[in-house]
Amino acid sequence: MDLPTDSYKKIFENKSRILIVMPHPDDTELYCGATVARLIKDGKRVRVVKMTYGDKGSRQEEVTRKDLRIIREKEDREAMKILGVKDEDNIYLGLGDGEIEHNLATIGKVAYQIRLFKPQLIITTNPEDLIIRFDKDVNWVNHRDHRHTGGIAVDAAYPYARDLLFFPEHFKNKEATSWACTEFLFTDVYEHPDLVHIDVTDFIDYRTKALATHSSQYCLKDAQESTDFFTKLPGYGSRRFDRYRYVVAD
């Protein structure tokens, strides 16, 4: 059985700035952590925008949202260091966990980040599918925050970050300019005609270590099992791949 084509060069060769827009701490590591490590090792600049602090992500009734926010931010900053993301490229919008609304106010927050960073490609969550189909036997609900985040990122990229009369207050910051990004990688897509594979075999340990740093959510065993589940392709030996839907919206 032939290995899937590694689409890294095709997608990223002519790009220097990639923006990640994710709902919660640990989503970057879960869905594209090894890709991020590969990009940064290749000299690309990666900025990660997190919509929330994930401060409701606990089954421990005794923990408060305030305490969990502190815990999760600390874990997340350590995880970003492992992947190689610089502090200035690690952005928290501070929206309510489980409360992300696909509205103009939230689109404006992401459009502002796009205008500042000027990405050539955006990686974000699957905005379309209510149920994620992993294979014929495994499916799960696409978290509402994830669906909304993906749609917000697309809307923010076009037309809201491009057209100057949307959110003109952004331009009080001289670093903000009109910007349109038309290339996207959607995570949490496993069966689609536009599916691409990124070979992350040499970067897989970064994913596992970064994910395990979120110790309020995972132990090392959980992180390793997650890595194996998402990046192993049955029948393809030891090679590891991140999978995405690649969209060029010209």
PDB file of N, CA, C and O in Angstrom, residues 199-246:
ATOM      1  N   ASP A 199       2.889  14.909   6.643  1.00  0.00           N
ATOM      2  CA  ASP A 199       3.727  13.931   7.325  1.00  0.00           C
ATOM      3  C   ASP A 199       4.373  14.582   8.544  1.00  0.00           C
ATOM      4  O   ASP A 199       5.132  15.548   8.421  1.00  0.00           O
ATOM      5  N   VAL A 200       4.058  14.060   9.711  1.00  0.00           N
ATOM      6  CA  VAL A 200       4.571  14.635  10.966  1.00  0.00           C
ATOM      7  C   VAL A 200       5.347  13.595  11.767  1.00  0.00           C
ATOM      8  O   VAL A 200       5.528  13.748  12.982  1.00  0.00           O
ATOM      9  N   THR A 201       5.838  12.587  11.088  1.00  0.00           N
ATOM     10  CA  THR A 201       6.521  11.489  11.772  1.00  0.00           C
ATOM     11  C   THR A 201       7.650  11.990  12.668  1.00  0.00           C
ATOM     12  O   THR A 201       7.790  11.536  13.814  1.00  0.00           O
ATOM     13  N   ASP A 202       8.429  12.938  12.177  1.00  0.00           N
ATOM     14  CA  ASP A 202       9.591  13.411  12.916  1.00  0.00           C
ATOM     15  C   ASP A 202       9.240  14.424  14.007  1.00  0.00           C
ATOM     16  O   ASP A 202      10.134  14.879  14.737  1.00  0.00           O
ATOM     17  N   PHE A 203       7.962  14.745  14.124  1.00  0.00           N
ATOM     18  CA  PHE A 203       7.542  15.796  15.060  1.00  0.00           C
ATOM     19  C   PHE A 203       6.457  15.306  16.019  1.00  0.00           C
ATOM     20  O   PHE A 203       5.896  16.089  16.772  1.00  0.00           O
ATOM     21  N   ILE A 204       6.213  14.010  15.983  1.00  0.00           N
ATOM     22  CA  ILE A 204       5.082  13.471  16.717  1.00  0.00           C
ATOM     23  C   ILE A 204       5.280  13.561  18.228  1.00  0.00           C
ATOM     24  O   ILE A 204       4.315  13.730  18.993  1.00  0.00           O
ATOM     25  N   ASP A 205       6.515  13.466  18.691  1.00  0.00           N
ATOM     26  CA  ASP A 205       6.767  13.559  20.129  1.00  0.00           C
ATOM     27  C   ASP A 205       6.437  14.939  20.688  1.00  0.00           C
ATOM     28  O   ASP A 205       6.050  15.066  21.854  1.00  0.00           O
ATOM     29  N   TYR A 206       6.597  15.981  19.856  1.00  0.00           N
ATOM     30  CA  TYR A 206       6.224  17.327  20.306  1.00  0.00           C
ATOM     31  C   TYR A 206       4.735  17.375  20.610  1.00  0.00           C
ATOM     32  O   TYR A 206       4.310  17.986  21.597  1.00  0.00           O
ATOM     33  N   ARG A 207       3.939  16.752  19.758  1.00  0.00           N
ATOM     34  CA  ARG A 207       2.491  16.726  19.967  1.00  0.00           C
ATOM     35  C   ARG A 207       2.146  16.054  21.293  1.00  0.00           C
ATOM     36  O   ARG A 207       1.389  16.589  22.097  1.00  0.00           O
ATOM     37  N   THR A 208       2.723  14.876  21.508  1.00  0.00           N
ATOM     38  CA  THR A 208       2.399  14.116  22.711  1.00  0.00           C
ATOM     39  C   THR A 208       2.827  14.857  23.971  1.00  0.00           C
ATOM     40  O   THR A 208       2.064  14.968  24.940  1.00  0.00           O
ATOM     41  N   LYS A 209       4.042  15.391  23.966  1.00  0.00           N
ATOM     42  CA  LYS A 209       4.539  16.096  25.152  1.00  0.00           C
ATOM     43  C   LYS A 209       3.740  17.356  25.424  1.00  0.00           C
ATOM     44  O   LYS A 209       3.427  17.677  26.581  1.00  0.00           O
ATOM     45  N   ALA A 210       3.389  18.079  24.368  1.00  0.00           N
ATOM     46  CA  ALA A 210       2.610  19.309  24.544  1.00  0.00           C
ATOM     47  C   ALA A 210       1.218  18.993  25.068  1.00  0.00           C
ATOM     48  O   ALA A 210       0.704  19.670  25.963  1.00  0.00           O
ATOM     49  N   LEU A 211       0.589  17.957  24.528  1.00  0.00           N
ATOM     50  CA  LEU A 211      -0.748  17.593  24.979  1.00  0.00           C
ATOM     51  C   LEU A 211      -0.729  17.138  26.439  1.00  0.00           C
ATOM     52  O   LEU A 211      -1.620  17.485  27.231  1.00  0.00           O
ATOM     53  N   ALA A 212       0.291  16.385  26.813  1.00  0.00           N
ATOM     54  CA  ALA A 212       0.396  15.892  28.187  1.00  0.00           C
ATOM     55  C   ALA A 212       0.624  17.024  29.184  1.00  0.00           C
ATOM     56  O   ALA A 212       0.337  16.866  30.378  1.00  0.00           O
ATOM     57  N   THR A 213       1.132  18.160  28.704  1.00  0.00           N
ATOM     58  CA  THR A 213       1.317  19.308  29.585  1.00  0.00           C
ATOM     59  C   THR A 213      -0.024  19.793  30.147  1.00  0.00           C
ATOM     60  O   THR A 213      -0.077  20.359  31.241  1.00  0.00           O
ATOM     61  N   HIS A 214      -1.104  19.521  29.410  1.00  0.00           N
ATOM     62  CA  HIS A 214      -2.445  19.872  29.892  1.00  0.00           C
ATOM     63  C   HIS A 214      -2.901  18.804  30.897  1.00  0.00           C
ATOM     64  O   HIS A 214      -3.833  18.044  30.664  1.00  0.00           O
ATOM     65  N   SER A 215      -2.240  18.775  32.033  1.00  0.00           N
ATOM     66  CA  SER A 215      -2.435  17.676  32.982  1.00  0.00           C
ATOM     67  C   SER A 215      -3.787  17.736  33.687  1.00  0.00           C
ATOM     68  O   SER A 215      -4.210  16.742  34.286  1.00  0.00           O
ATOM     69  N   SER A 216      -4.480  18.878  33.609  1.00  0.00           N
ATOM     70  CA  SER A 216      -5.840  18.920  34.144  1.00  0.00           C
ATOM     71  C   SER A 216      -6.812  18.173  33.239  1.00  0.00           C
ATOM     72  O   SER A 216      -7.944  17.876  33.645  1.00  0.00           O
ATOM     73  N   GLN A 217      -6.365  17.858  32.023  1.00  0.00           N
ATOM     74  CA  GLN A 217      -7.207  17.190  31.035  1.00  0.00           C
ATOM     75  C   GLN A 217      -6.685  15.807  30.644  1.00  0.00           C
ATOM     76  O   GLN A 217      -7.465  14.912  30.313  1.00  0.00           O
ATOM     77  N   TYR A 218      -5.352  15.625  30.638  1.00  0.00           N
ATOM     78  CA  TYR A 218      -4.739  14.405  30.127  1.00  0.00           C
ATOM     79  C   TYR A 218      -3.596  13.974  31.032  1.00  0.00           C
ATOM     80  O   TYR A 218      -2.881  14.816  31.581  1.00  0.00           O
ATOM     81  N   CYS A 219      -3.390  12.683  31.105  1.00  0.00           N
ATOM     82  CA  CYS A 219      -2.123  12.157  31.609  1.00  0.00           C
ATOM     83  C   CYS A 219      -1.275  11.794  30.386  1.00  0.00           C
ATOM     84  O   CYS A 219      -1.744  11.848  29.247  1.00  0.00           O
ATOM     85  N   LEU A 220      -0.025  11.430  30.619  1.00  0.00           N
ATOM     86  CA  LEU A 220       0.853  11.091  29.501  1.00  0.00           C
ATOM     87  C   LEU A 220       0.303   9.920  28.699  1.00  0.00           C
ATOM     88  O   LEU A 220       0.362   9.914  27.458  1.00  0.00           O
ATOM     89  N   LYS A 221      -0.279   8.940  29.367  1.00  0.00           N
ATOM     90  CA  LYS A 221      -0.861   7.787  28.674  1.00  0.00           C
ATOM     91  C   LYS A 221      -2.013   8.237  27.774  1.00  0.00           C
ATOM     92  O   LYS A 221      -2.121   7.802  26.626  1.00  0.00           O
ATOM     93  N   ASP A 222      -2.864   9.126  28.279  1.00  0.00           N
ATOM     94  CA  ASP A 222      -3.966   9.658  27.467  1.00  0.00           C
ATOM     95  C   ASP A 222      -3.425  10.394  26.244  1.00  0.00           C
ATOM     96  O   ASP A 222      -3.950  10.257  25.134  1.00  0.00           O
ATOM     97  N   ALA A 223      -2.391  11.204  26.462  1.00  0.00           N
ATOM     98  CA  ALA A 223      -1.817  11.977  25.366  1.00  0.00           C
ATOM     99  C   ALA A 223      -1.231  11.058  24.294  1.00  0.00           C
ATOM    100  O   ALA A 223      -1.399  11.301  23.092  1.00  0.00           O
ATOM    101  N   GLN A 224      -0.549   9.991  24.725  1.00  0.00           N
ATOM    102  CA  GLN A 224       0.020   9.050  23.758  1.00  0.00           C
ATOM    103  C   GLN A 224      -1.087   8.332  22.995  1.00  0.00           C
ATOM    104  O   GLN A 224      -0.989   8.139  21.773  1.00  0.00           O
ATOM    105  N   GLU A 225      -2.138   7.941  23.689  1.00  0.00           N
ATOM    106  CA  GLU A 225      -3.247   7.272  23.021  1.00  0.00           C
ATOM    107  C   GLU A 225      -3.925   8.199  22.017  1.00  0.00           C
ATOM    108  O   GLU A 225      -4.321   7.767  20.922  1.00  0.00           O
ATOM    109  N   SER A 226      -4.046   9.466  22.372  1.00  0.00           N
ATOM    110  CA  SER A 226      -4.616  10.442  21.448  1.00  0.00           C
ATOM    111  C   SER A 226      -3.744  10.593  20.209  1.00  0.00           C
ATOM    112  O   SER A 226      -4.246  10.612  19.075  1.00  0.00           O
ATOM    113  N   THR A 227      -2.443  10.699  20.419  1.00  0.00           N
ATOM    114  CA  THR A 227      -1.518  10.799  19.289  1.00  0.00           C
ATOM    115  C   THR A 227      -1.652   9.600  18.369  1.00  0.00           C
ATOM    116  O   THR A 227      -1.744   9.737  17.139  1.00  0.00           O
ATOM    117  N   ASP A 228      -1.668   8.417  18.943  1.00  0.00           N
ATOM    118  CA  ASP A 228      -1.790   7.205  18.121  1.00  0.00           C
ATOM    119  C   ASP A 228      -3.121   7.173  17.375  1.00  0.00           C
ATOM    120  O   ASP A 228      -3.171   6.835  16.185  1.00  0.00           O
ATOM    121  N   PHE A 229      -4.194   7.543  18.067  1.00  0.00           N
ATOM    122  CA  PHE A 229      -5.526   7.484  17.466  1.00  0.00           C
ATOM    123  C   PHE A 229      -5.633   8.409  16.259  1.00  0.00           C
ATOM    124  O   PHE A 229      -6.142   8.023  15.199  1.00  0.00           O
ATOM    125  N   PHE A 230      -5.138   9.638  16.396  1.00  0.00           N
ATOM    126  CA  PHE A 230      -5.355  10.632  15.355  1.00  0.00           C
ATOM    127  C   PHE A 230      -4.310  10.600  14.239  1.00  0.00           C
ATOM    128  O   PHE A 230      -4.599  11.055  13.127  1.00  0.00           O
ATOM    129  N   THR A 231      -3.121  10.103  14.492  1.00  0.00           N
ATOM    130  CA  THR A 231      -2.057  10.239  13.483  1.00  0.00           C
ATOM    131  C   THR A 231      -1.628   8.928  12.834  1.00  0.00           C
ATOM    132  O   THR A 231      -0.942   8.952  11.820  1.00  0.00           O
ATOM    133  N   LYS A 232      -2.011   7.796  13.420  1.00  0.00           N
ATOM    134  CA  LYS A 232      -1.709   6.516  12.775  1.00  0.00           C
ATOM    135  C   LYS A 232      -2.738   6.236  11.695  1.00  0.00           C
ATOM    136  O   LYS A 232      -3.939   6.429  11.898  1.00  0.00           O
ATOM    137  N   LEU A 233      -2.262   5.765  10.548  1.00  0.00           N
ATOM    138  CA  LEU A 233      -3.163   5.340   9.482  1.00  0.00           C
ATOM    139  C   LEU A 233      -3.027   3.833   9.326  1.00  0.00           C
ATOM    140  O   LEU A 233      -1.928   3.339   9.042  1.00  0.00           O
ATOM    141  N   PRO A 234      -4.089   3.087   9.514  1.00  0.00           N
ATOM    142  CA  PRO A 234      -3.997   1.626   9.422  1.00  0.00           C
ATOM    143  C   PRO A 234      -3.410   1.187   8.087  1.00  0.00           C
ATOM    144  O   PRO A 234      -3.819   1.656   7.027  1.00  0.00           O
ATOM    145  N   GLY A 235      -2.405   0.324   8.182  1.00  0.00           N
ATOM    146  CA  GLY A 235      -1.789  -0.205   6.972  1.00  0.00           C
ATOM    147  C   GLY A 235      -0.619   0.598   6.447  1.00  0.00           C
ATOM    148  O   GLY A 235      -0.016   0.222   5.427  1.00  0.00           O
ATOM    149  N   TYR A 236      -0.267   1.709   7.131  1.00  0.00           N
ATOM    150  CA  TYR A 236       0.800   2.570   6.629  1.00  0.00           C
ATOM    151  C   TYR A 236       2.036   2.559   7.523  1.00  0.00           C
ATOM    152  O   TYR A 236       2.837   3.483   7.492  1.00  0.00           O
ATOM    153  N   GLY A 237       2.203   1.552   8.334  1.00  0.00           N
ATOM    154  CA  GLY A 237       3.432   1.387   9.092  1.00  0.00           C
ATOM    155  C   GLY A 237       3.643   2.464  10.121  1.00  0.00           C
ATOM    156  O   GLY A 237       2.713   2.912  10.794  1.00  0.00           O
ATOM    157  N   SER A 238       4.902   2.893  10.249  1.00  0.00           N
ATOM    158  CA  SER A 238       5.281   3.798  11.335  1.00  0.00           C
ATOM    159  C   SER A 238       5.130   5.268  10.992  1.00  0.00           C
ATOM    160  O   SER A 238       5.308   6.127  11.853  1.00  0.00           O
ATOM    161  N   ARG A 239       4.821   5.598   9.749  1.00  0.00           N
ATOM    162  CA  ARG A 239       4.675   7.008   9.383  1.00  0.00           C
ATOM    163  C   ARG A 239       3.432   7.606  10.059  1.00  0.00           C
ATOM    164  O   ARG A 239       2.438   6.920  10.272  1.00  0.00           O
ATOM    165  N   ARG A 240       3.524   8.864  10.386  1.00  0.00           N
ATOM    166  CA  ARG A 240       2.429   9.548  11.078  1.00  0.00           C
ATOM    167  C   ARG A 240       1.987  10.770  10.277  1.00  0.00           C
ATOM    168  O   ARG A 240       2.831  11.474   9.700  1.00  0.00           O
ATOM    169  N   PHE A 241       0.684  11.029  10.285  1.00  0.00           N
ATOM    170  CA  PHE A 241       0.129  12.096   9.459  1.00  0.00           C
ATOM    171  C   PHE A 241      -0.950  12.876  10.212  1.00  0.00           C
ATOM    172  O   PHE A 241      -1.790  12.294  10.899  1.00  0.00           O
ATOM    173  N   ASP A 242      -0.909  14.208  10.067  1.00  0.00           N
ATOM    174  CA  ASP A 242      -2.056  15.038  10.399  1.00  0.00           C
ATOM    175  C   ASP A 242      -2.912  15.157   9.145  1.00  0.00           C
ATOM    176  O   ASP A 242      -2.388  15.263   8.030  1.00  0.00           O
ATOM    177  N   ARG A 243      -4.230  15.162   9.354  1.00  0.00           N
ATOM    178  CA  ARG A 243      -5.150  15.237   8.211  1.00  0.00           C
ATOM    179  C   ARG A 243      -6.003  16.499   8.296  1.00  0.00           C
ATOM    180  O   ARG A 243      -6.439  16.895   9.371  1.00  0.00           O
ATOM    181  N   TYR A 244      -6.255  17.093   7.129  1.00  0.00           N
ATOM    182  CA  TYR A 244      -7.021  18.329   7.049  1.00  0.00           C
ATOM    183  C   TYR A 244      -7.840  18.340   5.758  1.00  0.00           C
ATOM    184  O   TYR A 244      -7.493  17.701   4.773  1.00  0.00           O
ATOM    185  N   ARG A 245      -8.870  19.158   5.784  1.00  0.00           N
ATOM    186  CA  ARG A 245      -9.514  19.559   4.539  1.00  0.00           C
ATOM    187  C   ARG A 245      -8.854  20.857   4.095  1.00  0.00           C
ATOM    188  O   ARG A 245      -8.823  21.839   4.842  1.00  0.00           O
ATOM    189  N   TYR A 246      -8.299  20.868   2.892  1.00  0.00           N
ATOM    190  CA  TYR A 246      -7.597  22.032   2.346  1.00  0.00           C
ATOM    191  C   TYR A 246      -8.548  22.795   1.432  1.00  0.00           C
ATOM    192  O   TYR A 246      -9.092  22.238   0.484  1.00  0.00           O
TER     193      TYR A 246
END
